[in-house]
Coordinates of C-alpha atoms in Angstrom, one line a residue:
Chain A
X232 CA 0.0 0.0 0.0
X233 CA 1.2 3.0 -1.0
X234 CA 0.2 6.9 -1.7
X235 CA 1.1 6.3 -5.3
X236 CA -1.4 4.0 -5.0
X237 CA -4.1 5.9 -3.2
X238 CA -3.8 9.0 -5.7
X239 CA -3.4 6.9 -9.2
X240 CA -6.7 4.9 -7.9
X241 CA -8.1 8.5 -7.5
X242 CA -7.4 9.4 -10.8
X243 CA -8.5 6.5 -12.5
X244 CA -12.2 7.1 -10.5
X245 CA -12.3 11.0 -11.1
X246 CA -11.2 10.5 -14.9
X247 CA -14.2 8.3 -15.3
X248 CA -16.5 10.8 -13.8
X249 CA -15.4 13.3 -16.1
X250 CA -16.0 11.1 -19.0
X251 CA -19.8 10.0 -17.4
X252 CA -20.3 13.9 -17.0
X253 CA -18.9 14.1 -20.7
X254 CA -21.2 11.9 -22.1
X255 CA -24.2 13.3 -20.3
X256 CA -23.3 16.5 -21.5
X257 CA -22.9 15.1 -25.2
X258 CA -26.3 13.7 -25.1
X259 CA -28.1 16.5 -23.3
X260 CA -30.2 16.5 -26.5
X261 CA -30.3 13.1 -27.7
X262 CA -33.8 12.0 -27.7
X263 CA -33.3 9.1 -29.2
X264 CA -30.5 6.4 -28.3
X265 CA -30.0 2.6 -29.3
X266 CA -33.3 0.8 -27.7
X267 CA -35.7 3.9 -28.8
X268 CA -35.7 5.2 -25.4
X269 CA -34.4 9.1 -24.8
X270 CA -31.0 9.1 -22.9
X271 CA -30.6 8.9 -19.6
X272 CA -28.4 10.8 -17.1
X273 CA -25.7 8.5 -15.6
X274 CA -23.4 9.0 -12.3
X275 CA -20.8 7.0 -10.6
X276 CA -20.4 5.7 -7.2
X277 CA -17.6 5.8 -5.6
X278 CA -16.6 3.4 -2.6
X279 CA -13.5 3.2 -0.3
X280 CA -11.3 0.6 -1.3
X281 CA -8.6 -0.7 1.6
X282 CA -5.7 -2.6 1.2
X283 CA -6.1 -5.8 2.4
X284 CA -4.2 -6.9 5.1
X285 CA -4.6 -3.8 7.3
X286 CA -4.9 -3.5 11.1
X287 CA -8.6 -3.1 12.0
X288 CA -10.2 0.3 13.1
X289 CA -7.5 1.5 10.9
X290 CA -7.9 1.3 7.1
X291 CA -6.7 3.7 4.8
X292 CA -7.3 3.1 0.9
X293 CA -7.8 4.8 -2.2
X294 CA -11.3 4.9 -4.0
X295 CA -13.3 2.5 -6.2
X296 CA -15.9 3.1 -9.0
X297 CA -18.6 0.5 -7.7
X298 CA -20.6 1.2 -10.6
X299 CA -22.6 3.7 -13.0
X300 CA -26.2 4.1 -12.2
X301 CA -28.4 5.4 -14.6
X302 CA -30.9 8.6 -13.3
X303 CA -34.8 7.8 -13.0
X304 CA -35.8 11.1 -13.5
X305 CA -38.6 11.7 -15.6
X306 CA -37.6 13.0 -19.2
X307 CA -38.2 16.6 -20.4
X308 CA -41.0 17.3 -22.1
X309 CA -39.9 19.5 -25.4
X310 CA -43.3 20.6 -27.3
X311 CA -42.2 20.4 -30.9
X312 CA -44.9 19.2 -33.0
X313 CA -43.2 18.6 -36.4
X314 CA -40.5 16.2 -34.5
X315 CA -41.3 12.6 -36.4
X316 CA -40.7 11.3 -32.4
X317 CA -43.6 13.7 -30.7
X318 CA -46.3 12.1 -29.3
X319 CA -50.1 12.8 -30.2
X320 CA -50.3 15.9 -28.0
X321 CA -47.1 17.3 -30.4
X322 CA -44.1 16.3 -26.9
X323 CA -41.0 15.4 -27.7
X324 CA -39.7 13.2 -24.8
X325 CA -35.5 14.7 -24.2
X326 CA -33.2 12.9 -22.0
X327 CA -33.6 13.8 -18.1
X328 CA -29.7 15.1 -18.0
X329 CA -29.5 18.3 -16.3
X330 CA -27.0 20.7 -18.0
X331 CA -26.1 23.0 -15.1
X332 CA -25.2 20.4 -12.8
X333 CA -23.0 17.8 -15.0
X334 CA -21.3 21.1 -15.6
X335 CA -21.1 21.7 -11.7
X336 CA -19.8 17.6 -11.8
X337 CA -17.3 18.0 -14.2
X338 CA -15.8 21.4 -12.5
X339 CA -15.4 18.8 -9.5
X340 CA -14.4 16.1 -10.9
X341 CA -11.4 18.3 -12.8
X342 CA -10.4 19.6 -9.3
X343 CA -10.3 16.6 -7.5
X344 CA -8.3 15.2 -9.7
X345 CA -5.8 18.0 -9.3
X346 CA -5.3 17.9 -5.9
X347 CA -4.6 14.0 -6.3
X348 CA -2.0 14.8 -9.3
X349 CA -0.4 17.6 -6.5
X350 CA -0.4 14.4 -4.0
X351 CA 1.5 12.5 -6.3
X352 CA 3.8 15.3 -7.4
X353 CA 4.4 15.4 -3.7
X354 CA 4.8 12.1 -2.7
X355 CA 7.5 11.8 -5.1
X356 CA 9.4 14.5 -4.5
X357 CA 9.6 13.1 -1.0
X358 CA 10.3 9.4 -2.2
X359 CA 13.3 11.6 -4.0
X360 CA 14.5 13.0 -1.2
X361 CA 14.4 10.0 1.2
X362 CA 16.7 8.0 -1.4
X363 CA 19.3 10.6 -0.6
X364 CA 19.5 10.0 3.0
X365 CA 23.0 9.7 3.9
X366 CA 24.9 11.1 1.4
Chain B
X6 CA 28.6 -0.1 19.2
X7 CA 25.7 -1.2 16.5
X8 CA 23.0 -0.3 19.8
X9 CA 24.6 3.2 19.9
X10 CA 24.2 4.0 16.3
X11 CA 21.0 2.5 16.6
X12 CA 19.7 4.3 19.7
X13 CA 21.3 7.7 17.7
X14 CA 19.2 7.5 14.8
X15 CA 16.4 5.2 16.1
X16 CA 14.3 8.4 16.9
X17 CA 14.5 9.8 13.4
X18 CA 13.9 6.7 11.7
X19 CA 10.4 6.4 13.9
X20 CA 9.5 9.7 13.2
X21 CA 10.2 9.7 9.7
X22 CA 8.1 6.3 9.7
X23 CA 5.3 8.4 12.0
X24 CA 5.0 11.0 9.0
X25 CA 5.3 8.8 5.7
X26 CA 2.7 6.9 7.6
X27 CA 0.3 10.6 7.6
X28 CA 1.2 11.3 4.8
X29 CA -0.9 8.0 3.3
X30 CA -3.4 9.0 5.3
X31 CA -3.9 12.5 4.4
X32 CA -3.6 11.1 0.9
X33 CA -6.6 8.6 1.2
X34 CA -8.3 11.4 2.6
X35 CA -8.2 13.2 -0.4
X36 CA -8.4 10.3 -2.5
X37 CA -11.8 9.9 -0.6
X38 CA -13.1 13.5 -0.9
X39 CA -16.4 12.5 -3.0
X40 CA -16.6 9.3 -1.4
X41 CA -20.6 8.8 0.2
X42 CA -19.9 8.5 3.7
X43 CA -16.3 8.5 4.1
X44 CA -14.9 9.9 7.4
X45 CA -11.5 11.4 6.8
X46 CA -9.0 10.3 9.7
X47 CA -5.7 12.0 11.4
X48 CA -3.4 10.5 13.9
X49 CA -2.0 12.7 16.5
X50 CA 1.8 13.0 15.6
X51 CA 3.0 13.4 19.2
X52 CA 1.1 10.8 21.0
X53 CA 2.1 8.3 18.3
X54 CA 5.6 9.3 18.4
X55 CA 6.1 8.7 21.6
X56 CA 3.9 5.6 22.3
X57 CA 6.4 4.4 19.2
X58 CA 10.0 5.4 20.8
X59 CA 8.7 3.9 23.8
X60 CA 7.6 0.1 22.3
X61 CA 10.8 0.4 19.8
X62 CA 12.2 -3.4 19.3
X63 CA 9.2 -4.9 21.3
X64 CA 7.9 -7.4 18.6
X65 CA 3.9 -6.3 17.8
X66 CA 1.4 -9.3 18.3
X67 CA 0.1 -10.3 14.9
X68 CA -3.3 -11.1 13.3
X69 CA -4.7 -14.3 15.4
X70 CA -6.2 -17.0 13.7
X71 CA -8.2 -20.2 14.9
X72 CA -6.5 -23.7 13.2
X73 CA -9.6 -25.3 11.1
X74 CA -9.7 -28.9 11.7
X75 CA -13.1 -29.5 10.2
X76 CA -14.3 -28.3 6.8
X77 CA -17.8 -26.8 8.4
X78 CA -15.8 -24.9 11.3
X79 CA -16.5 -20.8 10.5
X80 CA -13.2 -19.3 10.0
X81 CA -12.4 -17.0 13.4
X82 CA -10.0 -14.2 12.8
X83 CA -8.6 -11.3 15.1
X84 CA -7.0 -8.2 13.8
X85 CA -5.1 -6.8 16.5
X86 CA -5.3 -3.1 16.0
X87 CA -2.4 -1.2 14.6
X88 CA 0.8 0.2 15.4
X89 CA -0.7 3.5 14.8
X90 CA -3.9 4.3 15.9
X91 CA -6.2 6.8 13.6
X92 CA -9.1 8.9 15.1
X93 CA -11.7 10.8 13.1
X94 CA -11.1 14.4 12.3
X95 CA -14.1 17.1 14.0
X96 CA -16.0 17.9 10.6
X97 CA -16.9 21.7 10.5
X98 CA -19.0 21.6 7.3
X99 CA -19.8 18.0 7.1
X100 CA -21.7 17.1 3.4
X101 CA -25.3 15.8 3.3
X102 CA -24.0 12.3 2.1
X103 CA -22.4 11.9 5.4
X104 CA -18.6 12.5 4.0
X105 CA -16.8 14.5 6.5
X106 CA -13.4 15.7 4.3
X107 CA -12.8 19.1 4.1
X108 CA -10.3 19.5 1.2
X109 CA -8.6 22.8 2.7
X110 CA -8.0 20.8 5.7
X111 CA -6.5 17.7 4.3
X112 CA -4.3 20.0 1.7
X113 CA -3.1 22.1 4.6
X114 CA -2.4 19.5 6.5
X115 CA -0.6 17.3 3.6
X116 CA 1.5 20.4 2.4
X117 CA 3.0 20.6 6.1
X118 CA 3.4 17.1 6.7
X119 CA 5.1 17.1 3.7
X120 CA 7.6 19.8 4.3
X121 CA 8.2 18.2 8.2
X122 CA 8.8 14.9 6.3
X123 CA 11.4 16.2 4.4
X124 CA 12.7 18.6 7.4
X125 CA 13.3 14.9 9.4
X126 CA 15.1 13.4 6.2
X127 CA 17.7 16.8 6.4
X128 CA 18.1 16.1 10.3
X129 CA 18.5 12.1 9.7
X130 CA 21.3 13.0 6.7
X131 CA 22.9 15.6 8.6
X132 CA 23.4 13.2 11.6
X133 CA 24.4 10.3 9.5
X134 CA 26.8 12.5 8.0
X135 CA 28.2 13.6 10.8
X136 CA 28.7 10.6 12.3
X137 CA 30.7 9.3 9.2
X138 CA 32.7 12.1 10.1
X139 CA 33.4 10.9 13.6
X140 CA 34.3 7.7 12.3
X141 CA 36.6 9.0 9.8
X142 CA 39.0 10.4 12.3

């Protein structure tokens, strides 16, 4: 167990926020995807993850992506009549992502994973430095 | 002779030990900072640096476990808790999903840790250093 390892786990599960937050943001206006449905908004969850092996009451660990659920919010309605999707009363059923706060994710996401890229900068500065002990 | 060079540096070597040992934890800390219900945890320097220099080259007890003589037994394990002992840090703006790290916090604490660290890695050179001298003569 390491930081190295704490921080590059912490990467790999903001990065893949960003990229959930990217797609919702890509398909903010898809009202149509693969199984005929409009998109739906997606988020990850994020779990601790200790290193085996570790003294209990006292786990440290990086973080996990347990999975990406999808949001059951209901769609937006979009009245636009001359859409071949609308239904009879002229709706356009548009995914259920909510612009303002995948942007609000993504600004996170980008931040947390700068303060875990500063952790590791730090960490090795200081693994440099203890490998000159004694000279 | 090997006990007094020991006994010389064996303060540093805990200490430095102490902080790498913070430092992982501030780092999961920060790791965790979006984690649902994560409690970010400290240990008080000090305390453990003492408790440490004063157990130095007593052997810790490790995990227990029962001998299974029969397929059906339930495996029985006991964790004995660590050499270091981590307490939860006092939230002052704790989040709704019950995550209690406060990212100023952590980084403050992480960008001092980090400069003590390598503070304890001058002293420990310094000393070594001058106790090659001393040997020189």
């Amino acid at each position: 167990m390491s930081i190295f390892q704490i921080a590059g786990s912490a990467l790999v599960a903001q990065s893949q926020r960003l990229n959930v937050a990217a797609s919702n943001l890509a398909n903010a206006d898809s009202a149509v995807g693969p199984d005929g449905q409009p998109y739906q908004a997606r988020h990850v969850v994020f779990r601790v993850a200790p290193f085996p092996g570790q003294a209990a009451g006292s786990e440290v660990g990086g973080v996990q992506v347990v999975g990406v659920v999808q949001s059951n919010a209901a769609p937006r309605m979009v009245y636009d009549p001359t859409s071949p999707l609308a239904n009879e009363e002229g709706y356009v059923a548009m995914p259920n992502v909510n612009v303002v706060n995948e942007t609000v994710d993504m600004i996170a996401a980008s931040r947390a994973y700068q303060a875990n890229v500063e952790v590791l900068n730090t960490a090795r500065t200081l693994m440099l430095k203890t490998l000159t002990i004694g000279q | 002779m090997l006990n007094r060079l020991d006994s010389a540096i064996g303060f540093y070597q805990e200490a430095l030990n102490l902080r790498a040992k913070r430092q992982e934890v501030l780092s999961s800390n920060i790791a965790n900072a979006d984690t649902p219900g994560y409690k970010a945890r400290d240990l008080d320097f000090s305390a453990e640096l003492r408790n440490a220099v004063a157990v130095r080259g007593v052997q810790p007890l490790g995990p227990t476990e029962l001998t299974r003589t029969h397929a059906a037994h339930i495996p029985a394990k006991a964790t004995t808790s660590g050499p270091v002992s981590l307490m939860y840090r006092v939230p002052t703006q704790p989040s709704l999903d019950g995550n209690t790290v406060d990212m100023d916090v952590e980084r403050v604490n992480f960008a001092e840790n980090a400069v003590r660290y390598q503070g304890t890695v001058s002293i420990l050179s310094a000393r070594i250093r001058s106790m090659l001298a001393a040997l020189q003569q």
